[in-house]
C-alpha positions as a LaTeX table, in Angstrom:
\begin{tabular}{lrrr}
\hline
Residue & $x$ (\AA) & $y$ (\AA) & $z$ (\AA) \\
\hline
Glu1 & 0.00 & 0.00 & 0.00 \\
Ala2 & 1.47 & 3.30 & $-1.12$ \\
Gln3 & 0.24 & 5.32 & 1.87 \\
Gly4 & 2.77 & 3.78 & 4.23 \\
Asp5 & 5.57 & 3.32 & 1.72 \\
Glu6 & 8.39 & 5.70 & 2.72 \\
Ser7 & 10.40 & 4.80 & $-0.42$ \\
Val8 & 7.90 & 6.55 & $-2.72$ \\
Ser9 & 9.03 & 10.13 & $-3.29$ \\
Val10 & 5.84 & 11.44 & $-4.91$ \\
Lys11 & 2.35 & 10.72 & $-3.64$ \\
Val12 & $-0.88$ & 11.99 & $-5.14$ \\
Ala13 & $-4.04$ & 12.80 & $-3.23$ \\
Val14 & $-7.32$ & 13.78 & $-4.83$ \\
Arg15 & $-10.32$ & 15.38 & $-3.22$ \\
Val16 & $-13.80$ & 15.61 & $-4.68$ \\
Arg17 & $-14.91$ & 19.05 & $-3.57$ \\
Pro18 & $-18.42$ & 19.68 & $-2.27$ \\
Leu19 & $-20.87$ & 21.29 & $-4.66$ \\
Ser20 & $-20.99$ & 25.07 & $-4.44$ \\
Ser21 & $-24.17$ & 26.92 & $-3.45$ \\
Ser22 & $-24.84$ & 27.89 & $-7.06$ \\
Glu23 & $-24.33$ & 24.32 & $-8.24$ \\
Lys24 & $-26.84$ & 23.10 & $-5.65$ \\
Thr25 & $-29.31$ & 25.82 & $-6.68$ \\
Gln26 & $-28.98$ & 24.71 & $-10.30$ \\
Gly27 & $-29.77$ & 21.13 & $-9.28$ \\
Ser28 & $-26.30$ & 19.78 & $-10.01$ \\
Arg29 & $-25.31$ & 16.41 & $-8.60$ \\
Glu30 & $-21.92$ & 14.91 & $-7.80$ \\
Cys31 & $-20.72$ & 12.92 & $-10.78$ \\
Leu32 & $-17.77$ & 11.10 & $-9.19$ \\
Arg33 & $-17.92$ & 8.10 & $-6.87$ \\
Leu34 & $-15.24$ & 6.88 & $-4.51$ \\
Asp35 & $-14.55$ & 3.28 & $-3.54$ \\
Ser36 & $-14.75$ & 3.09 & 0.25 \\
Arg37 & $-12.05$ & 0.38 & 0.35 \\
Leu38 & $-9.54$ & 1.77 & $-2.14$ \\
Pro39 & $-8.24$ & 5.22 & $-3.12$ \\
Val40 & $-10.07$ & 5.02 & $-6.46$ \\
Val41 & $-12.25$ & 7.66 & $-8.12$ \\
Asp42 & $-14.94$ & 6.32 & $-10.45$ \\
Ala43 & $-15.97$ & 8.79 & $-13.17$ \\
Gly44 & $-18.40$ & 6.36 & $-14.76$ \\
Gly45 & $-18.01$ & 3.70 & $-17.40$ \\
Asp46 & $-14.47$ & 2.40 & $-17.60$ \\
Arg47 & $-13.01$ & 5.68 & $-16.24$ \\
Lys48 & $-11.55$ & 4.76 & $-12.86$ \\
Phe49 & $-8.48$ & 6.44 & $-11.45$ \\
Glu50 & $-6.32$ & 5.22 & $-8.57$ \\
Tyr51 & $-4.39$ & 7.55 & $-6.28$ \\
Asp52 & $-2.36$ & 7.24 & $-3.10$ \\
Phe53 & $-5.20$ & 9.00 & $-1.25$ \\
Ala54 & $-8.76$ & 9.75 & $-2.38$ \\
Tyr55 & $-11.24$ & 11.84 & $-0.41$ \\
Gly56 & $-14.93$ & 12.48 & $-0.99$ \\
Ser57 & $-16.80$ & 15.73 & $-0.63$ \\
Lys58 & $-17.64$ & 15.01 & 3.00 \\
Ala59 & $-14.01$ & 14.40 & 4.04 \\
Arg60 & $-12.89$ & 16.42 & 7.04 \\
Gln61 & $-9.99$ & 18.85 & 6.65 \\
Ser62 & $-8.37$ & 17.44 & 9.79 \\
Asp63 & $-8.43$ & 13.87 & 8.42 \\
Ile64 & $-6.86$ & 14.95 & 5.13 \\
Tyr65 & $-4.20$ & 16.91 & 7.00 \\
Glu66 & $-3.35$ & 14.03 & 9.34 \\
Gln67 & $-3.07$ & 11.51 & 6.50 \\
Thr68 & $-1.28$ & 13.59 & 3.86 \\
Thr69 & 0.50 & 16.56 & 5.42 \\
Ala70 & 1.49 & 15.67 & 8.99 \\
Pro71 & 3.77 & 12.81 & 7.83 \\
Leu72 & 5.57 & 15.27 & 5.52 \\
Leu73 & 6.18 & 17.65 & 8.40 \\
Asn74 & 7.77 & 14.83 & 10.37 \\
Arg75 & 10.12 & 14.21 & 7.44 \\
Val76 & 10.97 & 17.93 & 7.25 \\
Phe77 & 11.93 & 17.85 & 10.93 \\
Asp78 & 14.21 & 14.91 & 10.07 \\
Gly79 & 16.02 & 17.15 & 7.54 \\
Phe80 & 14.24 & 16.22 & 4.30 \\
Asn81 & 12.54 & 18.57 & 1.84 \\
Ala82 & 8.80 & 18.42 & 1.26 \\
Thr83 & 6.38 & 20.19 & $-1.07$ \\
Ile84 & 2.61 & 20.25 & $-1.08$ \\
Leu85 & 1.12 & 21.33 & $-4.40$ \\
Ala86 & $-2.55$ & 22.03 & $-5.10$ \\
Tyr87 & $-3.30$ & 21.68 & $-8.79$ \\
Gly88 & $-6.53$ & 21.92 & $-10.75$ \\
Gln89 & $-8.69$ & 24.10 & $-12.91$ \\
Thr90 & $-10.41$ & 27.21 & $-11.62$ \\
Gly91 & $-13.24$ & 26.27 & $-9.29$ \\
Ser92 & $-11.94$ & 22.76 & $-8.67$ \\
Gly93 & $-11.47$ & 23.24 & $-4.93$ \\
Lys94 & $-7.79$ & 24.08 & $-4.43$ \\
Thr95 & $-8.46$ & 26.99 & $-2.08$ \\
Phe96 & $-11.09$ & 24.99 & $-0.23$ \\
Thr97 & $-8.71$ & 22.08 & 0.32 \\
Met98 & $-5.64$ & 24.14 & 1.25 \\
Gly99 & $-7.67$ & 25.78 & 3.98 \\
Thr100 & $-7.82$ & 29.46 & 3.09 \\
Ala101 & $-11.60$ & 29.16 & 2.76 \\
Phe102 & $-11.85$ & 27.81 & 6.31 \\
Gly103 & $-15.34$ & 28.03 & 7.69 \\
Gly104 & $-14.74$ & 26.28 & 10.99 \\
Asn105 & $-16.68$ & 23.11 & 10.16 \\
Gly106 & $-14.07$ & 20.49 & 9.68 \\
\hline
\end{tabular}
């Protein structure tokens, strides 16, 4: 399992962001499904993508932090370099996930 493998230098986490207020008002629905046993995102049909970590729209910020970021900080304190990069198109949830849109609910 990649999550505990210290020999892997790059790990990828994906988060399905919650729908925005306007998306809910328009009647939009989430179109991605996550496998509860594996870090896999199902986009329908044969489009399934596996990551080191996969989080749904109801994932708590603290859980994501503890599983993806805290271990990196421990490595930094041991003298190693670490980088956390948020990547995605506009509106994909980067700011939400990185915490600058903190609303105190998770």
